[in-house]
């Protein structure tokens, strides 16, 4: 096993000008593949509400669901640092509740840190979680848990006032103890300014090339959903096409009776004589007994 990535590794990557590679994962199989593929950070995103559950937003996702997926991803990740998203309403009510829930993600989900959405208004919450020795990643810009406040998934910080506020939020989160910051749906000029103003690394999604790292939803970069193509998504594969083709071939072979062939079937022990049981017409209640009287499907050894 290669050395595990920690929050200190990520800070060093920023200092040495090397990009941080982050991607979402929701299960152990994807986690293992993406970890071995070189991910520095695996994010168990609350985007799972949309890509796993088929919900229209991330808002219905619960703590128990985040823990379930985090535990699976953590088992698959050998080298990558695993971050768990704090779901909607798990940290907004009070810093106390936030600490309790962040603690559950660590102790039950086995994540190395947690991520929460919001700016200076969550500085106290970040401080409280960090005080409990749980590292916190911030998340600014297009924050999907605020979809109703934003009026949709709209790029944030486009005008000067909003940009200044976001920079202040970024500085407040750094001062509160965040070890890194996701910038989502932010003009690249603003992302550059924030990145240059912080000692902690920024990780962009729809925030341009100047961030210290990048993150994408794994299903997006793998091209699994032909109906979801916002501007920031690049498809590095066409798994939708590959899966469709594989499934179609499988179904065609099943229908043609060419799968399974001998290579994909088991043989009984040599010398076994197989007999087709005499059919018994079972009455409604006696069905179980009748089946027993027929005996096994194997005859006596020859
Ligand atoms: N599969 C997936 N990928 C994501 O990146 C993602 C999720 N799900 N679910 C949670 C949020 C929702 N996200 C979204 C969803 C839609 C747009 C979108 O339609 N964006 C417009 C920008 C509109 C503007 O100019 O303001 C676009 O065309 O990119 C952006 C982010 C990002 N997150
Ligand atoms: C897109 C990333 C940053 C995220 O928060 C998620 O996947 O939930
Ligand atoms: Mg999220």
CSV table of C-alpha atoms and ligand atoms in Angstrom, one decimal:
chain,number,residue,atom,x,y,z
A,1,UNK,CA,0.0,0.0,0.0
A,2,UNK,CA,1.2,3.5,-0.9
A,3,UNK,CA,1.3,6.1,1.8
A,4,UNK,CA,-2.2,7.3,2.7
A,5,UNK,CA,-3.0,10.8,1.6
A,6,UNK,CA,-3.8,13.1,4.6
A,7,UNK,CA,-4.8,16.7,4.9
A,8,UNK,CA,-1.1,17.5,5.3
A,9,UNK,CA,-0.3,15.9,1.9
A,10,UNK,CA,-2.9,18.2,0.3
A,11,UNK,CA,-1.4,21.3,1.8
A,12,UNK,CA,2.1,20.2,0.6
A,13,UNK,CA,0.7,19.6,-2.9
A,14,UNK,CA,-0.5,23.2,-3.1
A,15,UNK,CA,2.8,24.5,-1.8
A,16,UNK,CA,4.7,22.6,-4.5
A,17,UNK,CA,2.3,23.6,-7.3
A,18,UNK,CA,1.0,20.0,-7.9
A,19,UNK,CA,-2.7,19.7,-8.7
A,20,UNK,CA,-5.0,17.8,-6.3
A,21,UNK,CA,-7.1,15.1,-8.0
A,22,UNK,CA,-10.5,14.5,-6.4
A,23,UNK,CA,-13.5,12.6,-7.6
A,24,UNK,CA,-16.7,11.4,-6.0
A,25,UNK,CA,-17.3,7.7,-5.1
A,26,UNK,CA,-20.4,6.1,-3.6
A,27,UNK,CA,-19.4,2.4,-3.2
A,28,UNK,CA,-16.4,0.2,-2.6
A,29,UNK,CA,-16.0,-1.0,-6.1
A,30,UNK,CA,-15.7,2.5,-7.6
A,31,UNK,CA,-13.6,3.6,-4.7
A,32,UNK,CA,-11.1,0.8,-5.3
A,33,UNK,CA,-10.9,1.6,-9.1
A,34,UNK,CA,-10.5,5.3,-8.6
A,35,UNK,CA,-8.1,4.9,-5.7
A,36,UNK,CA,-5.9,2.6,-7.8
A,37,UNK,CA,-6.3,5.0,-10.7
A,38,UNK,CA,-4.6,7.7,-8.7
A,39,UNK,CA,-7.2,9.8,-6.9
A,40,UNK,CA,-5.8,11.8,-4.1
A,41,UNK,CA,-9.2,12.4,-2.5
A,42,UNK,CA,-12.4,10.5,-2.8
A,43,UNK,CA,-15.5,12.5,-1.9
A,44,UNK,CA,-18.6,10.7,-0.8
A,45,UNK,CA,-20.8,13.5,-2.1
A,46,UNK,CA,-24.4,14.1,-1.2
A,47,UNK,CA,-24.8,14.2,-5.0
A,48,UNK,CA,-25.6,10.5,-4.3
A,49,UNK,CA,-29.1,11.7,-3.8
A,50,UNK,CA,-29.3,12.6,-7.4
A,51,UNK,CA,-27.0,10.0,-9.1
A,52,UNK,CA,-27.7,7.0,-6.8
A,53,UNK,CA,-31.2,7.7,-5.6
A,54,UNK,CA,-32.7,9.5,-8.6
A,55,UNK,CA,-33.9,12.5,-6.4
A,56,UNK,CA,-34.3,15.9,-8.0
A,57,UNK,CA,-31.9,17.6,-5.5
A,58,UNK,CA,-29.4,16.7,-2.7
A,59,UNK,CA,-31.9,17.8,0.0
A,60,UNK,CA,-33.5,14.4,0.9
A,61,UNK,CA,-30.2,12.8,1.7
A,62,UNK,CA,-29.9,11.6,5.3
A,63,UNK,CA,-27.0,11.1,7.8
A,64,UNK,CA,-27.7,7.3,7.8
A,65,UNK,CA,-27.4,7.2,4.0
A,66,UNK,CA,-24.1,9.2,4.0
A,67,UNK,CA,-22.7,6.9,6.7
A,68,UNK,CA,-23.7,3.8,4.7
A,69,UNK,CA,-22.0,5.0,1.5
A,70,UNK,CA,-19.0,6.5,3.4
A,71,UNK,CA,-18.3,3.1,5.1
A,72,UNK,CA,-18.4,1.4,1.7
A,73,UNK,CA,-16.1,3.9,0.1
A,74,UNK,CA,-13.7,3.8,3.0
A,75,UNK,CA,-13.4,0.0,2.7
A,76,UNK,CA,-12.4,0.4,-1.0
A,77,UNK,CA,-10.0,3.3,-0.6
A,78,UNK,CA,-6.4,2.3,0.2
A,79,UNK,CA,-4.3,5.4,-0.6
A,80,UNK,CA,-6.9,8.2,-1.1
A,81,UNK,CA,-8.1,10.5,1.6
A,82,UNK,CA,-11.9,10.0,2.0
A,83,UNK,CA,-14.1,13.0,2.6
A,84,UNK,CA,-17.8,12.7,3.6
A,85,UNK,CA,-20.4,15.4,2.8
A,86,UNK,CA,-22.5,16.6,5.7
A,87,UNK,CA,-26.0,16.3,4.3
A,88,UNK,CA,-28.7,19.0,4.4
A,89,UNK,CA,-29.9,19.8,8.0
A,90,UNK,CA,-27.1,17.8,9.7
A,91,UNK,CA,-25.1,20.9,10.5
A,92,UNK,CA,-27.3,24.0,10.0
A,93,UNK,CA,-29.3,23.9,13.3
A,94,UNK,CA,-26.5,24.2,15.8
A,95,UNK,CA,-22.7,23.7,16.1
A,96,UNK,CA,-23.5,21.0,18.7
A,97,UNK,CA,-25.6,18.9,16.2
A,98,UNK,CA,-22.9,19.5,13.6
A,99,UNK,CA,-20.2,18.1,15.8
A,100,UNK,CA,-22.3,15.1,16.7
A,101,UNK,CA,-23.1,14.3,13.1
A,102,UNK,CA,-19.5,15.0,11.9
A,103,UNK,CA,-18.4,12.5,14.6
A,104,UNK,CA,-20.8,9.9,13.3
A,105,UNK,CA,-19.3,10.2,9.8
A,106,UNK,CA,-15.9,9.6,11.2
A,107,UNK,CA,-16.7,6.9,13.7
A,108,UNK,CA,-19.3,5.0,11.7
A,109,UNK,CA,-18.5,6.0,8.1
A,110,UNK,CA,-14.7,5.9,8.7
A,111,UNK,CA,-14.0,9.1,6.7
A,112,UNK,CA,-10.9,11.2,7.3
A,113,UNK,CA,-12.7,14.5,7.1
A,114,UNK,CA,-16.1,16.1,6.4
A,115,UNK,CA,-17.3,18.8,4.0
A,116,UNK,CA,-20.0,21.3,4.6
A,117,UNK,CA,-21.5,24.1,2.4
A,118,UNK,CA,-21.6,27.7,3.4
A,119,UNK,CA,-19.5,30.8,4.2
A,120,UNK,CA,-18.7,33.0,7.2
A,121,UNK,CA,-22.1,32.2,8.8
A,122,UNK,CA,-20.7,28.7,9.4
A,123,UNK,CA,-17.3,29.7,10.9
A,124,UNK,CA,-18.4,28.8,14.4
A,125,UNK,CA,-19.7,25.5,13.2
A,126,UNK,CA,-16.4,24.8,11.4
A,127,UNK,CA,-14.5,25.8,14.6
A,128,UNK,CA,-16.6,23.5,16.7
A,129,UNK,CA,-16.0,20.5,14.4
A,130,UNK,CA,-12.3,21.2,14.1
A,131,UNK,CA,-12.1,21.5,17.9
A,132,UNK,CA,-13.3,17.9,18.0
A,133,UNK,CA,-10.2,17.0,15.9
A,134,UNK,CA,-12.3,16.4,12.7
A,135,UNK,CA,-10.8,18.2,9.7
A,136,UNK,CA,-13.3,20.2,7.7
A,137,UNK,CA,-13.4,21.0,4.0
A,138,UNK,CA,-15.4,24.1,3.1
A,139,UNK,CA,-17.6,24.5,0.0
A,140,UNK,CA,-18.5,27.9,-1.6
A,141,UNK,CA,-20.2,29.2,-4.7
A,142,UNK,CA,-22.9,27.1,-6.3
A,143,UNK,CA,-23.8,25.2,-3.1
A,144,UNK,CA,-26.5,22.7,-4.1
A,145,UNK,CA,-28.1,22.5,-0.7
A,146,UNK,CA,-29.1,26.2,-1.2
A,147,UNK,CA,-30.8,25.5,-4.5
A,148,UNK,CA,-34.0,27.1,-3.4
A,149,UNK,CA,-32.2,30.2,-2.1
A,150,UNK,CA,-30.2,30.5,-5.3
A,151,UNK,CA,-33.3,29.9,-7.5
A,152,UNK,CA,-31.7,27.0,-9.3
A,153,UNK,CA,-28.2,25.7,-10.0
A,154,UNK,CA,-26.8,29.1,-11.0
A,155,UNK,CA,-23.1,30.2,-11.2
A,156,UNK,CA,-22.3,32.4,-8.2
A,157,UNK,CA,-20.1,35.4,-7.6
A,158,UNK,CA,-20.4,36.9,-11.1
A,159,UNK,CA,-20.7,40.6,-10.1
A,160,UNK,CA,-18.2,42.5,-8.0
A,161,UNK,CA,-20.3,42.6,-4.8
A,162,UNK,CA,-20.9,38.9,-4.8
A,163,UNK,CA,-17.3,38.2,-5.7
A,164,UNK,CA,-16.1,40.3,-2.7
A,165,UNK,CA,-18.5,38.5,-0.4
A,166,UNK,CA,-17.2,35.1,-1.6
A,167,UNK,CA,-13.6,36.1,-1.0
A,168,UNK,CA,-14.5,37.2,2.5
A,169,UNK,CA,-16.3,33.9,3.1
A,170,UNK,CA,-13.2,32.0,1.9
A,171,UNK,CA,-10.9,34.0,4.2
A,172,UNK,CA,-13.4,33.4,7.1
A,173,UNK,CA,-13.4,29.6,6.5
A,174,UNK,CA,-9.7,29.5,6.3
A,175,UNK,CA,-9.5,31.4,9.6
A,176,UNK,CA,-12.0,29.1,11.2
A,177,UNK,CA,-9.7,26.1,10.4
A,178,UNK,CA,-10.9,24.6,7.1
A,179,UNK,CA,-8.0,22.6,5.6
A,180,UNK,CA,-9.3,23.0,2.0
A,181,UNK,CA,-12.1,24.6,0.1
A,182,UNK,CA,-14.3,23.4,-2.8
A,183,UNK,CA,-15.2,26.2,-5.2
A,184,UNK,CA,-18.2,25.2,-7.3
A,185,UNK,CA,-19.8,27.2,-10.2
A,186,UNK,CA,-17.6,30.2,-9.8
A,187,UNK,CA,-16.1,32.5,-12.6
A,188,UNK,CA,-12.5,31.4,-13.1
A,189,UNK,CA,-11.2,34.9,-12.4
A,190,UNK,CA,-12.7,34.9,-8.9
A,191,UNK,CA,-11.5,31.3,-8.3
A,192,UNK,CA,-8.0,32.5,-9.2
A,193,UNK,CA,-8.2,35.4,-6.7
A,194,UNK,CA,-9.5,33.2,-3.9
A,195,UNK,CA,-6.9,30.5,-4.7
A,196,UNK,CA,-4.1,33.1,-4.5
A,197,UNK,CA,-5.5,34.7,-1.3
A,198,UNK,CA,-5.5,31.4,0.7
A,199,UNK,CA,-2.8,29.2,2.1
A,200,UNK,CA,-5.2,26.2,2.1
A,201,UNK,CA,-5.9,24.5,-1.3
A,202,UNK,CA,-8.9,25.2,-3.4
A,203,UNK,CA,-10.5,22.4,-5.3
A,204,UNK,CA,-12.7,23.5,-8.3
A,205,UNK,CA,-15.7,22.2,-10.1
A,206,UNK,CA,-16.9,24.6,-12.7
A,207,UNK,CA,-14.4,27.1,-11.3
A,208,UNK,CA,-11.6,27.1,-13.9
A,209,UNK,CA,-8.0,26.0,-14.2
A,210,UNK,CA,-6.5,28.2,-11.5
A,211,UNK,CA,-7.7,26.1,-8.5
A,212,UNK,CA,-5.2,23.9,-6.7
A,213,UNK,CA,-7.2,20.9,-7.6
A,214,UNK,CA,-10.3,19.6,-9.4
A,215,UNK,CA,-13.3,17.5,-8.5
A,216,UNK,CA,-16.0,15.9,-10.7
A,217,UNK,CA,-18.8,13.5,-10.0
A,218,UNK,CA,-17.5,10.1,-11.2
A,219,UNK,CA,-20.6,9.3,-13.2
A,220,UNK,CA,-20.3,12.6,-15.1
A,221,UNK,CA,-16.6,12.2,-16.1
A,222,UNK,CA,-17.4,8.6,-17.1
A,223,UNK,CA,-20.2,9.7,-19.3
A,224,UNK,CA,-23.0,7.7,-17.7
A,225,UNK,CA,-25.9,10.1,-18.1
A,226,UNK,CA,-26.5,11.5,-21.6
A,227,UNK,CA,-29.1,13.9,-20.3
A,228,UNK,CA,-26.8,15.8,-17.8
A,229,UNK,CA,-24.2,18.0,-19.6
A,230,UNK,CA,-23.6,21.3,-17.7
A,231,UNK,CA,-20.8,23.4,-19.2
A,232,UNK,CA,-18.2,22.3,-16.6
A,233,UNK,CA,-18.6,18.5,-17.2
A,234,UNK,CA,-16.2,16.8,-19.5
A,235,UNK,CA,-16.9,13.2,-20.4
A,236,UNK,CA,-13.6,11.3,-20.3
A,237,UNK,CA,-15.4,8.0,-21.3
A,238,UNK,CA,-18.7,6.9,-22.7
A,239,UNK,CA,-19.8,4.3,-20.1
A,240,UNK,CA,-23.5,4.9,-21.1
A,241,UNK,CA,-22.6,3.6,-24.5
A,242,UNK,CA,-20.4,0.8,-23.2
A,243,UNK,CA,-22.9,-0.4,-20.7
A,244,UNK,CA,-25.8,-0.2,-23.2
A,245,UNK,CA,-23.7,-2.3,-25.7
A,246,UNK,CA,-22.7,-4.9,-23.1
A,247,UNK,CA,-26.2,-5.2,-21.8
A,248,UNK,CA,-27.6,-5.5,-25.3
A,249,UNK,CA,-25.1,-8.3,-26.2
A,250,UNK,CA,-26.0,-10.2,-23.0
A,251,UNK,CA,-29.7,-9.9,-23.6
A,252,UNK,CA,-29.3,-11.0,-27.3
A,253,UNK,CA,-27.2,-14.1,-26.2
A,254,UNK,CA,-29.8,-15.0,-23.5
A,255,UNK,CA,-32.6,-14.7,-26.1
A,256,UNK,CA,-30.6,-16.7,-28.7
A,257,UNK,CA,-29.8,-19.4,-26.1
A,258,UNK,CA,-26.0,-19.0,-26.7
A,259,UNK,CA,-25.4,-17.8,-23.1
A,260,UNK,CA,-24.6,-19.6,-20.9
A,261,UNK,CA,-22.5,-22.0,-22.9
A,262,UNK,CA,-20.4,-24.9,-21.4
A,263,UNK,CA,-17.6,-22.6,-20.3
A,264,UNK,CA,-20.0,-20.8,-18.0
A,265,UNK,CA,-21.9,-23.8,-16.6
A,266,UNK,CA,-21.2,-26.3,-13.9
A,267,UNK,CA,-21.1,-30.1,-14.2
A,268,UNK,CA,-22.5,-32.6,-11.6
A,269,UNK,CA,-20.0,-35.1,-10.0
A,270,UNK,CA,-18.9,-37.8,-12.5
A,271,UNK,CA,-21.0,-41.0,-12.4
A,272,UNK,CA,-24.2,-39.3,-11.2
A,273,UNK,CA,-27.3,-40.5,-12.9
A,274,UNK,CA,-29.9,-37.8,-13.2
A,275,UNK,CA,-33.5,-38.7,-13.2
A,276,UNK,CA,-36.4,-36.5,-14.0
A,277,UNK,CA,-38.8,-36.8,-11.0
A,278,UNK,CA,-42.3,-38.3,-11.7
A,279,UNK,CA,-44.6,-35.3,-11.8
A,280,UNK,CA,-46.9,-35.0,-8.8
A,281,UNK,CA,-49.9,-32.7,-9.0
A,282,UNK,CA,-49.8,-31.0,-5.6
A,283,UNK,CA,-53.1,-29.9,-4.0
A,284,UNK,CA,-53.0,-26.4,-2.5
A,285,UNK,CA,-52.0,-27.4,1.1
A,286,UNK,CA,-50.0,-30.5,0.4
A,287,UNK,CA,-47.6,-28.8,-2.0
A,288,UNK,CA,-44.6,-28.9,0.3
A,289,UNK,CA,-45.1,-32.6,1.3
A,290,UNK,CA,-45.7,-33.7,-2.3
A,291,UNK,CA,-42.4,-32.0,-3.3
A,292,UNK,CA,-40.6,-33.9,-0.5
A,293,UNK,CA,-42.0,-37.3,-1.6
A,294,UNK,CA,-40.5,-36.7,-5.1
A,295,UNK,CA,-37.1,-36.7,-3.4
A,296,UNK,CA,-34.0,-34.9,-4.8
A,297,UNK,CA,-33.3,-34.3,-8.4
A,298,UNK,CA,-30.3,-36.7,-8.3
A,299,UNK,CA,-30.8,-40.4,-8.6
A,300,UNK,CA,-28.7,-43.0,-6.7
A,301,UNK,CA,-25.0,-43.2,-7.7
A,302,UNK,CA,-24.4,-45.7,-10.4
B,1,LIG,N1,-24.3,14.3,-11.5
B,1,LIG,C1,-24.2,15.4,-10.8
B,1,LIG,N2,-23.1,16.2,-11.1
B,1,LIG,C2,-23.0,17.4,-10.4
B,1,LIG,O1,-22.0,18.1,-10.6
B,1,LIG,C3,-23.9,17.7,-9.3
B,1,LIG,C4,-24.9,16.8,-9.1
B,1,LIG,N3,-25.1,15.7,-9.8
B,1,LIG,N4,-25.8,17.0,-8.1
B,1,LIG,C5,-25.5,18.0,-7.1
B,1,LIG,C6,-25.0,19.2,-7.8
B,1,LIG,C7,-25.9,19.9,-8.8
B,1,LIG,N5,-25.0,20.4,-9.7
B,1,LIG,C8,-25.3,21.2,-10.8
B,1,LIG,C9,-26.5,20.9,-11.6
B,1,LIG,C10,-26.8,21.7,-12.7
B,1,LIG,C11,-25.9,22.7,-13.1
B,1,LIG,C12,-26.3,23.5,-14.3
B,1,LIG,O2,-27.2,23.3,-15.0
B,1,LIG,N6,-25.4,24.5,-14.6
B,1,LIG,C13,-25.5,25.4,-15.7
B,1,LIG,C14,-25.0,26.8,-15.3
B,1,LIG,C15,-26.0,27.8,-15.4
B,1,LIG,C16,-25.4,29.2,-15.2
B,1,LIG,O3,-24.8,29.7,-16.2
B,1,LIG,O4,-25.6,29.8,-14.1
B,1,LIG,C17,-24.6,24.9,-16.8
B,1,LIG,O5,-24.9,25.0,-18.0
B,1,LIG,O6,-23.4,24.5,-16.5
B,1,LIG,C18,-24.8,22.9,-12.3
B,1,LIG,C19,-24.5,22.2,-11.2
B,1,LIG,C20,-23.7,20.1,-9.4
B,1,LIG,N7,-23.8,18.8,-8.6
B,2,LIG,C1,-19.7,18.0,-6.6
B,2,LIG,C2,-19.1,17.9,-5.2
B,2,LIG,C3,-18.2,19.0,-4.8
B,2,LIG,C4,-20.2,17.6,-4.2
B,2,LIG,O1,-20.3,18.3,-3.2
B,2,LIG,C5,-21.0,16.4,-4.3
B,2,LIG,O2,-20.7,15.5,-5.2
B,2,LIG,O3,-21.9,16.2,-3.5
B,3,LIG,MG1,-22.1,17.8,-2.1
